[in-house]
PDB file of C-alpha atoms in Angstrom:
ATOM      1  CA  MET A  18      29.471  19.572  58.155  1.00  0.00           C
ATOM      2  CA  ARG A  19      32.320  19.958  55.546  1.00  0.00           C
ATOM      3  CA  LYS A  20      33.361  23.820  56.282  1.00  0.00           C
ATOM      4  CA  LEU A  21      33.246  22.688  60.241  1.00  0.00           C
ATOM      5  CA  ILE A  22      35.939  19.545  59.755  1.00  0.00           C
ATOM      6  CA  PHE A  23      38.163  22.117  57.092  1.00  0.00           C
ATOM      7  CA  GLY A  24      38.245  25.300  59.962  1.00  0.00           C
ATOM      8  CA  LEU A  25      39.167  22.389  62.318  1.00  0.00           C
ATOM      9  CA  PHE A  26      41.939  21.432  59.588  1.00  0.00           C
ATOM     10  CA  ILE A  27      43.341  25.114  59.389  1.00  0.00           C
ATOM     11  CA  ALA A  28      43.681  25.877  62.908  1.00  0.00           C
ATOM     12  CA  VAL A  29      45.581  22.415  63.507  1.00  0.00           C
ATOM     13  CA  LEU A  30      47.690  22.799  60.618  1.00  0.00           C
ATOM     14  CA  PRO A  31      50.250  25.116  61.971  1.00  0.00           C
ATOM     15  CA  ALA A  32      50.748  23.135  65.232  1.00  0.00           C
ATOM     16  CA  LEU A  33      51.987  20.157  62.981  1.00  0.00           C
ATOM     17  CA  GLY A  34      54.058  22.641  60.428  1.00  0.00           C
ATOM     18  CA  LEU A  35      55.757  22.825  63.213  1.00  0.00           C
ATOM     19  CA  ALA A  36      56.264  19.987  64.619  1.00  0.00           C
ATOM     20  CA  ALA A  37      56.685  18.554  61.430  1.00  0.00           C
ATOM     21  CA  GLY A  38      59.530  20.573  60.885  1.00  0.00           C
ATOM     22  CA  SER A  39      60.927  20.014  63.971  1.00  0.00           C
ATOM     23  CA  THR A  40      63.976  17.265  63.041  1.00  0.00           C
ATOM     24  CA  VAL A  41      66.889  18.312  65.587  1.00  0.00           C
ATOM     25  CA  PRO A  42      67.193  16.152  69.012  1.00  0.00           C
ATOM     26  CA  LEU A  43      66.158  18.235  72.374  1.00  0.00           C
ATOM     27  CA  ASP A  44      66.942  18.248  75.333  1.00  0.00           C
ATOM     28  CA  SER A  45      64.262  16.801  77.560  1.00  0.00           C
ATOM     29  CA  PHE A  46      62.174  19.613  79.784  1.00  0.00           C
ATOM     30  CA  GLU A  47      59.817  19.609  82.261  1.00  0.00           C
ATOM     31  CA  SER A  48      58.442  22.268  84.051  1.00  0.00           C
ATOM     32  CA  ASP A  49      57.026  23.408  87.449  1.00  0.00           C
ATOM     33  CA  HIS A  50      55.764  26.162  88.101  1.00  0.00           C
ATOM     34  CA  SER A  51      55.436  25.520  91.702  1.00  0.00           C
ATOM     35  CA  ASP A  52      58.808  26.296  92.628  1.00  0.00           C
ATOM     36  CA  LYS A  53      59.077  29.480  93.362  1.00  0.00           C
ATOM     37  CA  ALA A  54      63.036  30.103  94.366  1.00  0.00           C
ATOM     38  CA  SER A  55      63.720  28.617  90.229  1.00  0.00           C
ATOM     39  CA  LEU A  56      61.045  30.953  88.829  1.00  0.00           C
ATOM     40  CA  GLN A  57      62.849  33.840  91.000  1.00  0.00           C
ATOM     41  CA  ARG A  58      66.280  32.828  89.203  1.00  0.00           C
ATOM     42  CA  GLY A  59      64.471  32.351  86.007  1.00  0.00           C
ATOM     43  CA  ALA A  60      62.926  36.377  86.207  1.00  0.00           C
ATOM     44  CA  ALA A  61      66.239  37.701  86.999  1.00  0.00           C
ATOM     45  CA  THR A  62      68.633  35.981  84.617  1.00  0.00           C
ATOM     46  CA  PHE A  63      65.654  37.094  82.039  1.00  0.00           C
ATOM     47  CA  THR A  64      65.301  40.495  83.093  1.00  0.00           C
ATOM     48  CA  ASN A  65      69.327  40.932  83.041  1.00  0.00           C
ATOM     49  CA  TYR A  66      70.023  39.014  80.013  1.00  0.00           C
ATOM     50  CA  CYS A  67      67.182  38.749  77.566  1.00  0.00           C
ATOM     51  CA  MET A  68      64.601  42.027  78.106  1.00  0.00           C
ATOM     52  CA  GLY A  69      67.317  44.621  76.959  1.00  0.00           C
ATOM     53  CA  CYS A  70      66.544  42.679  73.813  1.00  0.00           C
ATOM     54  CA  HIS A  71      63.264  41.273  74.151  1.00  0.00           C
ATOM     55  CA  SER A  72      59.874  42.310  75.889  1.00  0.00           C
ATOM     56  CA  MET A  73      56.820  40.265  77.705  1.00  0.00           C
ATOM     57  CA  GLU A  74      54.198  42.867  76.855  1.00  0.00           C
ATOM     58  CA  TYR A  75      51.431  40.494  77.144  1.00  0.00           C
ATOM     59  CA  ALA A  76      52.273  40.003  81.011  1.00  0.00           C
ATOM     60  CA  ARG A  77      52.273  43.255  84.001  1.00  0.00           C
ATOM     61  CA  TYR A  78      55.271  43.519  86.211  1.00  0.00           C
ATOM     62  CA  LYS A  79      52.842  43.437  89.188  1.00  0.00           C
ATOM     63  CA  ARG A  80      51.298  39.953  88.374  1.00  0.00           C
ATOM     64  CA  VAL A  81      54.363  38.628  88.091  1.00  0.00           C
ATOM     65  CA  ALA A  82      55.601  39.915  91.374  1.00  0.00           C
ATOM     66  CA  GLU A  83      52.668  38.356  93.153  1.00  0.00           C
ATOM     67  CA  ASP A  84      53.403  35.288  91.653  1.00  0.00           C
ATOM     68  CA  LEU A  85      57.141  34.958  92.509  1.00  0.00           C
ATOM     69  CA  GLU A  86      55.795  36.287  96.051  1.00  0.00           C
ATOM     70  CA  ILE A  87      58.948  38.766  95.509  1.00  0.00           C
ATOM     71  CA  PRO A  88      57.806  42.254  97.110  1.00  0.00           C
ATOM     72  CA  ASP A  89      57.079  45.076  95.134  1.00  0.00           C
ATOM     73  CA  GLU A  90      59.621  47.716  96.761  1.00  0.00           C
ATOM     74  CA  LEU A  91      62.184  44.814  96.149  1.00  0.00           C
ATOM     75  CA  TYR A  92      60.543  43.337  92.201  1.00  0.00           C
ATOM     76  CA  GLU A  93      60.783  47.418  91.574  1.00  0.00           C
ATOM     77  CA  GLU A  94      64.274  48.083  92.607  1.00  0.00           C
ATOM     78  CA  ASN A  95      66.554  45.154  91.415  1.00  0.00           C
ATOM     79  CA  LEU A  96      64.375  43.963  88.306  1.00  0.00           C
ATOM     80  CA  ILE A  97      62.718  47.320  87.101  1.00  0.00           C
ATOM     81  CA  PHE A  98      65.463  48.939  84.608  1.00  0.00           C
ATOM     82  CA  THR A  99      63.390  51.291  82.750  1.00  0.00           C
ATOM     83  CA  GLY A 100      61.647  53.762  84.594  1.00  0.00           C
ATOM     84  CA  ALA A 101      58.253  51.621  84.320  1.00  0.00           C
ATOM     85  CA  LYS A 102      55.391  51.505  87.467  1.00  0.00           C
ATOM     86  CA  ILE A 103      54.940  48.150  88.898  1.00  0.00           C
ATOM     87  CA  GLY A 104      51.688  47.931  86.985  1.00  0.00           C
ATOM     88  CA  GLU A 105      52.935  48.559  83.808  1.00  0.00           C
ATOM     89  CA  LEU A 106      53.221  46.018  81.292  1.00  0.00           C
ATOM     90  CA  MET A 107      56.506  44.447  80.507  1.00  0.00           C
ATOM     91  CA  LYS A 108      57.856  46.131  77.771  1.00  0.00           C
ATOM     92  CA  ASN A 109      61.392  47.508  76.530  1.00  0.00           C
ATOM     93  CA  SER A 110      62.738  50.588  75.033  1.00  0.00           C
ATOM     94  CA  MET A 111      64.757  48.998  71.587  1.00  0.00           C
ATOM     95  CA  ASN A 112      63.506  50.595  68.562  1.00  0.00           C
ATOM     96  CA  LYS A 113      62.499  47.782  66.028  1.00  0.00           C
ATOM     97  CA  ASP A 114      63.388  49.699  63.434  1.00  0.00           C
ATOM     98  CA  MET A 115      66.933  49.985  64.477  1.00  0.00           C
ATOM     99  CA  ALA A 116      66.515  46.398  65.660  1.00  0.00           C
ATOM    100  CA  ALA A 117      65.604  45.298  62.261  1.00  0.00           C
ATOM    101  CA  ASP A 118      69.143  46.821  61.087  1.00  0.00           C
ATOM    102  CA  TRP A 119      71.327  44.955  63.657  1.00  0.00           C
ATOM    103  CA  PHE A 120      70.014  41.842  63.863  1.00  0.00           C
ATOM    104  CA  GLY A 121      67.968  41.364  60.064  1.00  0.00           C
ATOM    105  CA  ALA A 122      64.293  41.443  62.578  1.00  0.00           C
ATOM    106  CA  PRO A 123      63.452  42.353  65.748  1.00  0.00           C
ATOM    107  CA  PRO A 124      63.455  40.649  68.440  1.00  0.00           C
ATOM    108  CA  PRO A 125      59.978  38.869  69.384  1.00  0.00           C
ATOM    109  CA  ASP A 126      58.431  39.516  71.981  1.00  0.00           C
ATOM    110  CA  LEU A 127      58.657  36.256  74.543  1.00  0.00           C
ATOM    111  CA  THR A 128      55.537  36.240  76.829  1.00  0.00           C
ATOM    112  CA  LEU A 129      54.366  33.023  74.420  1.00  0.00           C
ATOM    113  CA  GLU A 130      57.397  31.464  73.099  1.00  0.00           C
ATOM    114  CA  THR A 131      57.078  27.961  75.130  1.00  0.00           C
ATOM    115  CA  ARG A 132      54.035  28.336  74.037  1.00  0.00           C
ATOM    116  CA  LEU A 133      55.062  28.851  70.518  1.00  0.00           C
ATOM    117  CA  ARG A 134      58.140  26.456  69.983  1.00  0.00           C
ATOM    118  CA  GLY A 135      58.036  24.412  73.218  1.00  0.00           C
ATOM    119  CA  GLU A 136      59.694  24.630  76.319  1.00  0.00           C
ATOM    120  CA  ALA A 137      62.183  21.849  75.424  1.00  0.00           C
ATOM    121  CA  TRP A 138      62.793  23.455  72.375  1.00  0.00           C
ATOM    122  CA  VAL A 139      63.519  26.612  74.671  1.00  0.00           C
ATOM    123  CA  TYR A 140      66.130  25.120  76.581  1.00  0.00           C
ATOM    124  CA  SER A 141      68.174  23.063  74.063  1.00  0.00           C
ATOM    125  CA  TYR A 142      68.231  26.137  71.932  1.00  0.00           C
ATOM    126  CA  LEU A 143      69.699  28.581  74.911  1.00  0.00           C
ATOM    127  CA  ARG A 144      72.054  25.729  75.459  1.00  0.00           C
ATOM    128  CA  GLY A 145      73.241  24.915  71.524  1.00  0.00           C
ATOM    129  CA  PHE A 146      75.158  27.679  70.466  1.00  0.00           C
ATOM    130  CA  TYR A 147      78.320  27.555  69.247  1.00  0.00           C
ATOM    131  CA  LYS A 148      81.529  29.438  67.241  1.00  0.00           C
ATOM    132  CA  ASP A 149      81.326  29.764  63.919  1.00  0.00           C
ATOM    133  CA  GLU A 150      83.352  32.616  62.243  1.00  0.00           C
ATOM    134  CA  SER A 151      81.323  32.500  58.658  1.00  0.00           C
ATOM    135  CA  ARG A 152      78.514  34.223  60.758  1.00  0.00           C
ATOM    136  CA  PRO A 153      78.444  37.641  61.127  1.00  0.00           C
ATOM    137  CA  LEU A 154      78.135  37.871  64.880  1.00  0.00           C
ATOM    138  CA  GLY A 155      80.626  34.560  64.723  1.00  0.00           C
ATOM    139  CA  VAL A 156      77.650  32.534  66.758  1.00  0.00           C
ATOM    140  CA  ASN A 157      75.704  29.463  65.307  1.00  0.00           C
ATOM    141  CA  ASN A 158      72.936  28.039  67.065  1.00  0.00           C
ATOM    142  CA  VAL A 159      72.330  23.889  66.943  1.00  0.00           C
ATOM    143  CA  VAL A 160      68.875  23.953  66.923  1.00  0.00           C
ATOM    144  CA  PHE A 161      67.916  26.961  65.268  1.00  0.00           C
ATOM    145  CA  PRO A 162      70.858  27.083  62.508  1.00  0.00           C
ATOM    146  CA  ASN A 163      71.723  30.566  61.144  1.00  0.00           C
ATOM    147  CA  VAL A 164      70.474  32.309  63.943  1.00  0.00           C
ATOM    148  CA  GLY A 165      70.821  36.162  63.673  1.00  0.00           C
ATOM    149  CA  MET A 166      70.504  36.059  67.133  1.00  0.00           C
ATOM    150  CA  PRO A 167      74.397  36.920  69.579  1.00  0.00           C
ATOM    151  CA  HIS A 168      75.411  34.564  72.392  1.00  0.00           C
ATOM    152  CA  VAL A 169      73.723  37.312  75.285  1.00  0.00           C
ATOM    153  CA  LEU A 170      74.824  34.070  77.966  1.00  0.00           C
ATOM    154  CA  VAL A 171      78.657  33.503  76.733  1.00  0.00           C
ATOM    155  CA  GLY A 172      79.748  35.293  79.597  1.00  0.00           C
ATOM    156  CA  LEU A 173      77.751  32.574  82.008  1.00  0.00           C
ATOM    157  CA  GLN A 174      78.149  29.695  79.670  1.00  0.00           C
ATOM    158  CA  GLY A 175      81.733  29.850  77.568  1.00  0.00           C
ATOM    159  CA  LEU A 176      81.109  29.754  73.598  1.00  0.00           C
ATOM    160  CA  CYS A 177      81.510  26.117  72.815  1.00  0.00           C
ATOM    161  CA  ALA A 178      84.111  25.714  70.132  1.00  0.00           C
ATOM    162  CA  VAL A 179      82.515  22.877  68.271  1.00  0.00           C
ATOM    163  CA  GLU A 180      78.187  21.952  68.333  1.00  0.00           C
ATOM    164  CA  PRO A 181      77.546  20.869  71.194  1.00  0.00           C
ATOM    165  CA  LYS A 182      75.701  17.717  71.823  1.00  0.00           C
ATOM    166  CA  ILE A 183      72.350  18.526  72.733  1.00  0.00           C
ATOM    167  CA  GLY A 184      69.596  16.016  72.366  1.00  0.00           C
ATOM    168  CA  THR A 185      72.579  13.412  73.864  1.00  0.00           C
ATOM    169  CA  PRO A 186      70.985  12.394  77.759  1.00  0.00           C
ATOM    170  CA  ALA A 187      74.486  11.743  80.221  1.00  0.00           C
ATOM    171  CA  SER A 188      75.374   7.659  80.599  1.00  0.00           C
ATOM    172  CA  VAL A 189      77.420   6.513  83.405  1.00  0.00           C
ATOM    173  CA  GLU A 190      80.116   3.667  82.134  1.00  0.00           C
ATOM    174  CA  PRO A 191      79.046   0.467  83.981  1.00  0.00           C
ATOM    175  CA  LEU A 192      82.732  -0.283  84.728  1.00  0.00           C
ATOM    176  CA  SER A 193      84.862   3.143  85.026  1.00  0.00           C
ATOM    177  CA  GLY A 194      82.356   5.167  86.271  1.00  0.00           C
ATOM    178  CA  ASN A 195      82.693   7.676  83.912  1.00  0.00           C
ATOM    179  CA  ILE A 196      80.057  10.377  83.032  1.00  0.00           C
ATOM    180  CA  ASN A 197      79.620  10.500  79.537  1.00  0.00           C
ATOM    181  CA  ASN A 198      78.209  14.047  78.029  1.00  0.00           C
ATOM    182  CA  ALA A 199      78.013  15.586  81.686  1.00  0.00           C
ATOM    183  CA  ASP A 200      78.406  18.954  79.655  1.00  0.00           C
ATOM    184  CA  ALA A 201      76.768  19.570  76.263  1.00  0.00           C
ATOM    185  CA  CYS A 202      79.482  21.727  75.350  1.00  0.00           C
ATOM    186  CA  PRO A 203      82.601  19.053  74.370  1.00  0.00           C
ATOM    187  CA  GLU A 204      85.234  21.856  74.312  1.00  0.00           C
ATOM    188  CA  TYR A 205      84.995  25.793  75.527  1.00  0.00           C
ATOM    189  CA  ALA A 206      86.780  28.120  72.952  1.00  0.00           C
ATOM    190  CA  ILE A 207      86.118  30.661  75.456  1.00  0.00           C
ATOM    191  CA  GLU A 208      85.525  30.117  79.206  1.00  0.00           C
ATOM    192  CA  GLY A 209      82.559  30.970  81.426  1.00  0.00           C
ATOM    193  CA  SER A 210      81.844  32.026  84.615  1.00  0.00           C
ATOM    194  CA  MET A 211      79.535  29.114  85.142  1.00  0.00           C
ATOM    195  CA  SER A 212      80.442  25.149  85.271  1.00  0.00           C
ATOM    196  CA  GLY A 213      77.858  23.477  82.280  1.00  0.00           C
ATOM    197  CA  ALA A 214      75.579  21.518  85.225  1.00  0.00           C
ATOM    198  CA  ASP A 215      75.384  25.458  86.930  1.00  0.00           C
ATOM    199  CA  PHE A 216      75.170  26.716  83.267  1.00  0.00           C
ATOM    200  CA  ASP A 217      72.145  23.894  83.026  1.00  0.00           C
ATOM    201  CA  GLN A 218      70.149  25.055  86.507  1.00  0.00           C
ATOM    202  CA  ALA A 219      70.488  28.126  84.870  1.00  0.00           C
ATOM    203  CA  MET A 220      68.728  28.020  81.887  1.00  0.00           C
ATOM    204  CA  TYR A 221      66.361  25.267  83.538  1.00  0.00           C
ATOM    205  CA  ASP A 222      65.166  28.219  86.031  1.00  0.00           C
ATOM    206  CA  LEU A 223      65.303  30.775  82.900  1.00  0.00           C
ATOM    207  CA  THR A 224      62.802  28.497  80.474  1.00  0.00           C
ATOM    208  CA  ASN A 225      61.131  27.203  83.490  1.00  0.00           C
ATOM    209  CA  PHE A 226      60.113  31.288  84.420  1.00  0.00           C
ATOM    210  CA  MET A 227      58.950  31.323  80.641  1.00  0.00           C
ATOM    211  CA  SER A 228      56.726  28.623  80.663  1.00  0.00           C
ATOM    212  CA  TYR A 229      55.197  30.633  83.705  1.00  0.00           C
ATOM    213  CA  MET A 230      55.019  33.222  81.931  1.00  0.00           C
ATOM    214  CA  ALA A 231      52.741  32.000  79.321  1.00  0.00           C
ATOM    215  CA  ASP A 232      50.468  29.664  81.239  1.00  0.00           C
ATOM    216  CA  PRO A 233      50.507  31.948  84.611  1.00  0.00           C
ATOM    217  CA  VAL A 234      47.875  30.340  85.661  1.00  0.00           C
ATOM    218  CA  LYS A 235      48.757  26.533  85.061  1.00  0.00           C
ATOM    219  CA  LEU A 236      48.655  25.748  88.605  1.00  0.00           C
ATOM    220  CA  GLU A 237      45.358  27.449  89.478  1.00  0.00           C
ATOM    221  CA  ARG A 238      44.037  25.716  86.556  1.00  0.00           C
ATOM    222  CA  GLU A 239      44.812  22.128  87.663  1.00  0.00           C
ATOM    223  CA  ARG A 240      43.971  22.940  90.893  1.00  0.00           C
ATOM    224  CA  LEU A 241      40.460  23.949  89.892  1.00  0.00           C
ATOM    225  CA  GLY A 242      40.377  20.824  87.138  1.00  0.00           C
ATOM    226  CA  ILE A 243      40.216  18.329  90.176  1.00  0.00           C
ATOM    227  CA  PHE A 244      37.147  19.680  91.845  1.00  0.00           C
ATOM    228  CA  VAL A 245      35.475  19.739  88.218  1.00  0.00           C
ATOM    229  CA  LEU A 246      36.388  16.226  88.134  1.00  0.00           C
ATOM    230  CA  ILE A 247      34.884  15.210  91.331  1.00  0.00           C
ATOM    231  CA  PHE A 248      31.585  17.501  90.822  1.00  0.00           C
ATOM    232  CA  VAL A 249      31.631  15.629  87.885  1.00  0.00           C
ATOM    233  CA  ALA A 250      31.809  11.894  89.397  1.00  0.00           C
ATOM    234  CA  ILE A 251      29.361  12.971  91.962  1.00  0.00           C
ATOM    235  CA  PHE A 252      26.718  14.690  89.311  1.00  0.00           C
ATOM    236  CA  PHE A 253      27.102  11.464  87.131  1.00  0.00           C
ATOM    237  CA  VAL A 254      25.883   9.025  90.381  1.00  0.00           C
ATOM    238  CA  PHE A 255      23.066  11.328  90.631  1.00  0.00           C
ATOM    239  CA  ALA A 256      22.267  11.375  86.815  1.00  0.00           C
ATOM    240  CA  TYR A 257      22.273   8.200  86.861  1.00  0.00           C
ATOM    241  CA  LEU A 258      20.142   6.836  89.952  1.00  0.00           C
ATOM    242  CA  LEU A 259      17.432   9.592  88.924  1.00  0.00           C
ATOM    243  CA  ASN A 260      17.489   8.326  84.944  1.00  0.00           C
ATOM    244  CA  ARG A 261      17.286   5.068  86.448  1.00  0.00           C
ATOM    245  CA  GLU A 262      13.749   5.633  88.418  1.00  0.00           C
ATOM    246  CA  TYR A 263      12.792   7.948  85.536  1.00  0.00           C
ATOM    247  CA  TRP A 264      12.823   4.335  83.433  1.00  0.00           C
ATOM    248  CA  LYS A 265      11.668   1.456  86.016  1.00  0.00           C
ATOM    249  CA  ASP A 266       8.518   1.459  85.010  1.00  0.00           C
ATOM    250  CA  VAL A 267       9.175   1.500  81.104  1.00  0.00           C
ATOM    251  CA  HIS A 268       9.078  -1.734  79.278  1.00  0.00           C
TER     252      HIS A 268
END
């Protein structure tokens, strides 16, 4: 019994440590794996802006194409830039030793990132970059201080001149009707090609796609779960009637 309790404690300890260390307010996030359009946009954003450094080597292109309802030929033509075949794993060609020299550590595989960090953490992190000339790459991140990753989405978002207001929901002033914190960044050092709202939507799509990659059978599991609960409810009725029949003559 003691060994069982100790084993459960060791298994849960990393999760408790991660939760305890997350002291930064995060923006709320709720994924929707049934939104195929969002997942398709997120896949395009990930391929164009993330996959040069990060891989998703626990998934295959073909499975993603099927789940996102993208024809194989269209997926190969627009979302595979490494020369890989549609049935291969989603790896990139970056040399890990060279990447460690450039960034201090090789960029991690992101297949299970939302399971490790949480969806809200990833969404907030993507929107949390700001200008910091004291850092080697000239940027820092509110959610991940002193991060070694460059702001690869600066062309879309722009570069926030001050720390963005992550974890502060937008609010409407009752008298003037002005919206406070509609844009997480109050001041830009570099303008991007997207408005604040458009960038938030793009980061929602990207995080939604990463959430799907970390749990591609979520919708199927939830669908089957309904049938399992129905079966258990029906089985309970018969089990109850059978039990009553067995014990009716016992005094």
